[in-house]
PDB file of C-alpha atoms in Angstrom:
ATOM      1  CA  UNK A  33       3.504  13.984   2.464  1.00 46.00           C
ATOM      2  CA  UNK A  34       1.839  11.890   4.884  1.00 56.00           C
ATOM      3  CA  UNK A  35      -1.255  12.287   3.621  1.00 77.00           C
ATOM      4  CA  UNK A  36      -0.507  10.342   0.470  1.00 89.00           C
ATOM      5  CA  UNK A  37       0.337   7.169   2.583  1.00 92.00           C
ATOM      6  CA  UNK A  38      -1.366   4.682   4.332  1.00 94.00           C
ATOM      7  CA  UNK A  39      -2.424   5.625   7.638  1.00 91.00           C
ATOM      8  CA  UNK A  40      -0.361   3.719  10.573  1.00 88.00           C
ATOM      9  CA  UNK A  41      -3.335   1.254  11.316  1.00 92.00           C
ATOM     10  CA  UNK A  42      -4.065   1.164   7.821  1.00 95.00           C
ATOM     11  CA  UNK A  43      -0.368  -0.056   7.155  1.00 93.00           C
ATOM     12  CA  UNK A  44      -0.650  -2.840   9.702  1.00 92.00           C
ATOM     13  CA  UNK A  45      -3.943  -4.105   8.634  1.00 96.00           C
ATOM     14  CA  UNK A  46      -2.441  -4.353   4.910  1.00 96.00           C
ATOM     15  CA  UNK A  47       0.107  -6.677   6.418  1.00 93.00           C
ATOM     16  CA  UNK A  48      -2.146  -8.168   7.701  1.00 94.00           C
ATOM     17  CA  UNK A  49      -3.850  -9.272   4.662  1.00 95.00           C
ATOM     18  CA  UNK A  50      -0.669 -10.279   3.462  1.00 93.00           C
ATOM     19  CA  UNK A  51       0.622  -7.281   1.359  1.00 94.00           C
ATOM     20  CA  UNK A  52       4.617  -7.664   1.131  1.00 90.00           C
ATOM     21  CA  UNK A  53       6.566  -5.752   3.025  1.00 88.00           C
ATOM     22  CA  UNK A  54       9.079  -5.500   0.864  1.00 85.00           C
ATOM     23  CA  UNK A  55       6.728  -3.560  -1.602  1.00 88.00           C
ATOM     24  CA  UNK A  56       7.018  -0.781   0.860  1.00 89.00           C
ATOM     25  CA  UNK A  57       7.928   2.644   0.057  1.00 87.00           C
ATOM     26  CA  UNK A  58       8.136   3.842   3.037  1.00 86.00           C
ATOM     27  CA  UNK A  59       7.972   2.919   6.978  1.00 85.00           C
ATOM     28  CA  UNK A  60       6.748   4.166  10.328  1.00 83.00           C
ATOM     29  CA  UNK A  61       8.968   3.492  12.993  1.00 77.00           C
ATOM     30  CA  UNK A  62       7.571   3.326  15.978  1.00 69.00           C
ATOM     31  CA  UNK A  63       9.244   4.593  19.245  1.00 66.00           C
ATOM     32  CA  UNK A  64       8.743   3.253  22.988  1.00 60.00           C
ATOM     33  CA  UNK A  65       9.522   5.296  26.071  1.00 61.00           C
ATOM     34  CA  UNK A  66      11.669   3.158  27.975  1.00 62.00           C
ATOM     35  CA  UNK A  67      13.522   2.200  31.375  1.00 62.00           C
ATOM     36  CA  UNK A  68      16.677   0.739  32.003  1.00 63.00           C
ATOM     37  CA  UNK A  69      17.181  -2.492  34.879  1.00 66.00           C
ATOM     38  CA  UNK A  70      19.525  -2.845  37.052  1.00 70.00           C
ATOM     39  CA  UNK A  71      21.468  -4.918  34.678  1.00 73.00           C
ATOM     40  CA  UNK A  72      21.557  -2.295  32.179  1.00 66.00           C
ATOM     41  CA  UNK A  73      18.726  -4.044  30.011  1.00 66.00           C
ATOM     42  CA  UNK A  74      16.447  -1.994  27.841  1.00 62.00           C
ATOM     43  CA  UNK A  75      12.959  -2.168  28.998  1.00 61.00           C
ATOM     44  CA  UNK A  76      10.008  -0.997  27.485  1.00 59.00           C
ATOM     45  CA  UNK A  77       6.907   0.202  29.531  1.00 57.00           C
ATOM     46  CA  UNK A  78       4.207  -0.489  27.125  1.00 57.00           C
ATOM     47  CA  UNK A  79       3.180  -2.270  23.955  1.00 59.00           C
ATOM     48  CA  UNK A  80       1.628   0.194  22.153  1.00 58.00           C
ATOM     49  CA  UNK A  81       3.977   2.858  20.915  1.00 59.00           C
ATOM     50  CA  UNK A  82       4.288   6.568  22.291  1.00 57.00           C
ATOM     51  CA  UNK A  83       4.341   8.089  19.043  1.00 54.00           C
ATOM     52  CA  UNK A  84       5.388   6.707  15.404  1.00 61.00           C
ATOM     53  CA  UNK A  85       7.399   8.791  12.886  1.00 65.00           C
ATOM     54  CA  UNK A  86       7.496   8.366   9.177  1.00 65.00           C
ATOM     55  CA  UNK A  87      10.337   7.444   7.431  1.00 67.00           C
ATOM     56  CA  UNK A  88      10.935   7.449   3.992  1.00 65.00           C
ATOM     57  CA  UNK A  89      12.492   4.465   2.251  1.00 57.00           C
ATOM     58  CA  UNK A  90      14.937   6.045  -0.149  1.00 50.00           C
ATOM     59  CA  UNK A  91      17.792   3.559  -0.832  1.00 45.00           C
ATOM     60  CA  UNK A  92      17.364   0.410  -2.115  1.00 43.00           C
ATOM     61  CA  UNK A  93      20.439  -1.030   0.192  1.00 44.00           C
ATOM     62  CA  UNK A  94      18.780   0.401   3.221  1.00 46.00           C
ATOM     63  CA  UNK A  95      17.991  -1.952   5.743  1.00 50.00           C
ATOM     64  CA  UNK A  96      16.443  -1.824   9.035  1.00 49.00           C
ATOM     65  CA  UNK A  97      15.616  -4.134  11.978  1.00 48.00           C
ATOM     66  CA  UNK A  98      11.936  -4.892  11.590  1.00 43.00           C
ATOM     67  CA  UNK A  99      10.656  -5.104  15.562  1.00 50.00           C
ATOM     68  CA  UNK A 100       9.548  -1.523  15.572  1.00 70.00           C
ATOM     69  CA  UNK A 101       9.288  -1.015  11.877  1.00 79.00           C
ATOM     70  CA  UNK A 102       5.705  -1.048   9.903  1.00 85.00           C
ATOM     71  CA  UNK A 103       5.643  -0.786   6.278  1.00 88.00           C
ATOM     72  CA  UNK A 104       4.011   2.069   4.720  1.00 90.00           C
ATOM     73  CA  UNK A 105       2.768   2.921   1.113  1.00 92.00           C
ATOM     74  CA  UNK A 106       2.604   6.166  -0.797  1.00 92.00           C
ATOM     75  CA  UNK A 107      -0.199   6.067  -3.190  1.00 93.00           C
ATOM     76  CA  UNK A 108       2.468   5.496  -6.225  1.00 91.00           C
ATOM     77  CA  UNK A 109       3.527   2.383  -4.955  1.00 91.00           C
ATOM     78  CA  UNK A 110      -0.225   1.599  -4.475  1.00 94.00           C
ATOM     79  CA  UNK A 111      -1.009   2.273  -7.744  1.00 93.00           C
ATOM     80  CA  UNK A 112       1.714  -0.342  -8.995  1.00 90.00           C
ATOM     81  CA  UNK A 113       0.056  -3.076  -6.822  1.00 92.00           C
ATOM     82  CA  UNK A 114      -3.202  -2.919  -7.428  1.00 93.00           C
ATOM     83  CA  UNK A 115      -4.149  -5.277 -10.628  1.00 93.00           C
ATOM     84  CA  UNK A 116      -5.343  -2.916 -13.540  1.00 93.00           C
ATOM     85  CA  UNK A 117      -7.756  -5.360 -14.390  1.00 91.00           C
ATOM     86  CA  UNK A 118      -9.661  -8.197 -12.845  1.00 90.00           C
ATOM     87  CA  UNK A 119     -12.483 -10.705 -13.314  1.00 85.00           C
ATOM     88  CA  UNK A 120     -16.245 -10.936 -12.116  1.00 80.00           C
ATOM     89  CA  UNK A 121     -15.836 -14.397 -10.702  1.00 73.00           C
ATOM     90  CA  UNK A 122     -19.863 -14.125  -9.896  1.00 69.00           C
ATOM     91  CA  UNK A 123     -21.125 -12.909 -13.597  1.00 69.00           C
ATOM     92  CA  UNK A 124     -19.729 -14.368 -16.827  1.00 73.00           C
ATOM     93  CA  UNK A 125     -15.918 -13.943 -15.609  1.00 71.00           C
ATOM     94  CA  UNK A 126     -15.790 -10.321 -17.622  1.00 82.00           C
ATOM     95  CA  UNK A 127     -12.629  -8.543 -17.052  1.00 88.00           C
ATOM     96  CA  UNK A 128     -13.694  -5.101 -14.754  1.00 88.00           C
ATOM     97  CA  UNK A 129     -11.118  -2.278 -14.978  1.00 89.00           C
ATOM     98  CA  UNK A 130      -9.500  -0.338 -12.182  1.00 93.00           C
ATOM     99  CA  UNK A 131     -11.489   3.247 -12.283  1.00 91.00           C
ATOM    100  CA  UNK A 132     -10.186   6.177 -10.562  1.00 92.00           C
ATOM    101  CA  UNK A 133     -12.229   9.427 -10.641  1.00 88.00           C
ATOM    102  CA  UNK A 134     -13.703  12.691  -8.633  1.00 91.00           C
ATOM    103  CA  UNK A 135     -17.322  11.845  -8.357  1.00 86.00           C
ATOM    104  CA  UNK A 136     -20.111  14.515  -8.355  1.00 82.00           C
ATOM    105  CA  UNK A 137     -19.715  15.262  -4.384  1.00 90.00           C
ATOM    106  CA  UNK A 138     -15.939  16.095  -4.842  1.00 91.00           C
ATOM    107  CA  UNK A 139     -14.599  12.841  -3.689  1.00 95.00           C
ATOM    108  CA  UNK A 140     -12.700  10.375  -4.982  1.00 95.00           C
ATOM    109  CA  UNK A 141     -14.227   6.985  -6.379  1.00 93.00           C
ATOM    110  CA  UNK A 142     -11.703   3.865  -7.092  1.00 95.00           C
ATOM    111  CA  UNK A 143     -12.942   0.710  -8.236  1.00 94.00           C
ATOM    112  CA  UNK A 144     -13.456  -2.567 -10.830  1.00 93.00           C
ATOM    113  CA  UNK A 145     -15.831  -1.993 -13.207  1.00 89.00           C
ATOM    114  CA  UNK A 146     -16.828  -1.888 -16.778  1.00 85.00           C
ATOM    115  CA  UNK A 147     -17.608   1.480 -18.492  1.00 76.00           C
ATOM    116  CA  UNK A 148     -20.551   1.710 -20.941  1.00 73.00           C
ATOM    117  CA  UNK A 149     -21.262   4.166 -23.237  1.00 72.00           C
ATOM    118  CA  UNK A 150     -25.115   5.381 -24.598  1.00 72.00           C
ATOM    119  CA  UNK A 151     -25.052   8.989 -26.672  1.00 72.00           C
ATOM    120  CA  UNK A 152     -23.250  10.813 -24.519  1.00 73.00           C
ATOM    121  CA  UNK A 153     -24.059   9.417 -21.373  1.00 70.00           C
ATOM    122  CA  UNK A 154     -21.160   6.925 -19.438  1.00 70.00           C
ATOM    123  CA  UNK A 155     -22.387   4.724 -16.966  1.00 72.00           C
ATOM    124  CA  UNK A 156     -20.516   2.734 -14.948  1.00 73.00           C
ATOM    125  CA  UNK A 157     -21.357  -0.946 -13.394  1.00 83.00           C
ATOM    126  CA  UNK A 158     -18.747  -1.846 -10.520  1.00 87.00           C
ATOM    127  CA  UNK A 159     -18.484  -5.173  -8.795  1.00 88.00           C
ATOM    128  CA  UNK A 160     -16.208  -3.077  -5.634  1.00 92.00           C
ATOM    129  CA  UNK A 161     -16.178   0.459  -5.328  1.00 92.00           C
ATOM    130  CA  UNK A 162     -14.788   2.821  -2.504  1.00 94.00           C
ATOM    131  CA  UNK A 163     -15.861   6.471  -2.367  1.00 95.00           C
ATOM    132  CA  UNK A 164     -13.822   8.325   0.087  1.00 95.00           C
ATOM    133  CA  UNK A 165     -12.651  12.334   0.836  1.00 95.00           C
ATOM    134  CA  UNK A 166      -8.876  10.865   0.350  1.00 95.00           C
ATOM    135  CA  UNK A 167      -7.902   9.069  -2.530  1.00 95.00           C
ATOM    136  CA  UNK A 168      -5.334   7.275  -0.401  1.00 96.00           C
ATOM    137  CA  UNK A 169      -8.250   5.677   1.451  1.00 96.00           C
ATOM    138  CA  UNK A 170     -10.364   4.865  -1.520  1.00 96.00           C
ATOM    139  CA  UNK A 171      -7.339   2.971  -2.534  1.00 96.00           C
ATOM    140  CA  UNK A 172      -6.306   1.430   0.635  1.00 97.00           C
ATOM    141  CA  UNK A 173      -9.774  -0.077   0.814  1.00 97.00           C
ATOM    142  CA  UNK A 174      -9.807  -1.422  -2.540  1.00 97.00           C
ATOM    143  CA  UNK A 175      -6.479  -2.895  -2.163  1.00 96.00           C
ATOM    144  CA  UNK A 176      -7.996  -4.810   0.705  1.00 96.00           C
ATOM    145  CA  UNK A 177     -10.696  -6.182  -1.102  1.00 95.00           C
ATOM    146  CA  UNK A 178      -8.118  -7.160  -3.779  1.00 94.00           C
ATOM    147  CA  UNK A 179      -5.917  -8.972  -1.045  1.00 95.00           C
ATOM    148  CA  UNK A 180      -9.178 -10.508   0.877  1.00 94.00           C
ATOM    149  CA  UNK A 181     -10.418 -11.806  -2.649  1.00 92.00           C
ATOM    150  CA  UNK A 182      -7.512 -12.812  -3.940  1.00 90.00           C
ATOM    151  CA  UNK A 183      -6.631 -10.911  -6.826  1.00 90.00           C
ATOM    152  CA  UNK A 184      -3.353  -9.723  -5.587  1.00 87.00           C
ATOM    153  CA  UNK A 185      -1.096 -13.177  -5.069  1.00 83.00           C
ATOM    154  CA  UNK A 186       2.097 -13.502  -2.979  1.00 82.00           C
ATOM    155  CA  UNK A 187       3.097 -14.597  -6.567  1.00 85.00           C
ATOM    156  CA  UNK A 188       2.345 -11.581  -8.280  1.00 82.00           C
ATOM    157  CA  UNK A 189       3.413  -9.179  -5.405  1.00 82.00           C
ATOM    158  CA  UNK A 190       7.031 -10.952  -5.944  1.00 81.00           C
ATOM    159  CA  UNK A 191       7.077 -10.321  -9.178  1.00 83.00           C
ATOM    160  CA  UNK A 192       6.239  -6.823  -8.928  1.00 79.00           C
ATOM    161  CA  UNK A 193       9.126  -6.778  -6.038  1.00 76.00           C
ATOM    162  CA  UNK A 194      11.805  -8.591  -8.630  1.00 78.00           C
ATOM    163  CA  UNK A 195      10.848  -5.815 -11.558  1.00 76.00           C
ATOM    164  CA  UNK A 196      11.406  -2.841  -8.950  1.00 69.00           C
ATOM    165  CA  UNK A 197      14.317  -4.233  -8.165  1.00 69.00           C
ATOM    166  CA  UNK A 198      15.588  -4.389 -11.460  1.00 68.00           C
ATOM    167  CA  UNK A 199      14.162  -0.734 -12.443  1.00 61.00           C
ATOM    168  CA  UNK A 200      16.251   0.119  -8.859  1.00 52.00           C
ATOM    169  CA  UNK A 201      19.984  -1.849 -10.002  1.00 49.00           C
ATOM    170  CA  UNK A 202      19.206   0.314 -13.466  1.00 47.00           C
ATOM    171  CA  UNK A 203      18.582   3.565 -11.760  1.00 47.00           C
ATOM    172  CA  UNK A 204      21.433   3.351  -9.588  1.00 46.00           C
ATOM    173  CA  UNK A 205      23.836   1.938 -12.543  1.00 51.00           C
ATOM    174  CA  UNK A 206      22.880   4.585 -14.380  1.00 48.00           C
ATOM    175  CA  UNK A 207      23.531   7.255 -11.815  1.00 50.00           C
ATOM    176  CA  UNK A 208      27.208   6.039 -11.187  1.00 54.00           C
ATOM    177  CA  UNK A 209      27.846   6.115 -14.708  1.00 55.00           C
ATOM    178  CA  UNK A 210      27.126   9.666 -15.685  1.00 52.00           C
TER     179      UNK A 210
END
């Protein structure tokens, strides 16, 4: 299961860049080994965490305290983020697709680009492409470039948030009902 999430660091770095964490499927809590004063206080003995654990988000009522939480994203969710399409701001402003494929070495290629047909030949012309042994990190660095170029608003991410959370209340309604 893990390996069709974002990687701890690669979790922080999206938030980072400003991916909501509400959009989060899924979290890595992080745990501290720690001490106790004299007064009975909780103290921890380092800043970087012993170990982190993943933790699925499953219900949509759940809530956590955030201090030793850090999002994660299964590569559904990441699939509902990233823009299908978006423009070539540097040539003509032509709308580039969101490719996903197994390229000829067995790995996985994810990009924007615009598909071309001759006979039976398909070529390809990307303006960002990631070629990776994981899909999840093809994606994850796409969706960086997205976020660092600004194809992926706080705006949009919202509204991607508010139509979860509507496909969630229906889910749920639905399940008490029958």
């Amino acid at each position: 299961m893990i390996n069709n999430h974002t990687s701890y660091e690669q979790s922080k770095r999206l938030v980072e860049l400003g991916l909501l964490q509400e959009t989060a499927d899924a979290w890595y809590k992080e745990v501290y080994k720690h001490t106790l004063s004299d007064d009975g206080r909780i103290i921890s003995n380092s800043e970087i965490p012993d170990y982190v654990s993943l933790v699925l988000h499953q219900d949509a009522n759940w809530t956590l305290d955030t201090w030793n939480y850090v999002p994660c994203w299964g590569l559904g969710q990441l699939f509902e983020i990233l823009p299908k399409t978006v423009e070539n701001r540097h040539f003509n402003n032509d709308i580039n697709t969101l490719l996903i494929y197994p390229n000829i070495e067995n790995k996985w290629l994810v990009g924007y680009g615009t598909s071309m047909a001759v006979g039976t030949l398909a070529t390809h012309s990307f303006i960002k492409s990631s070629i990776n042994e994981k899909l999840v990190d093809s994606v994850y660095e796409i969706i960086c470039w997205v976020l660092e170029n600004g194809y992926l608003t706080t705006e949009m991410q919202n509204e991607l948030k508010a139509k979860q959370e509507t496909e969630l209340y229906y889910i749920f309604e639905q399940n008490e009902k029958g």
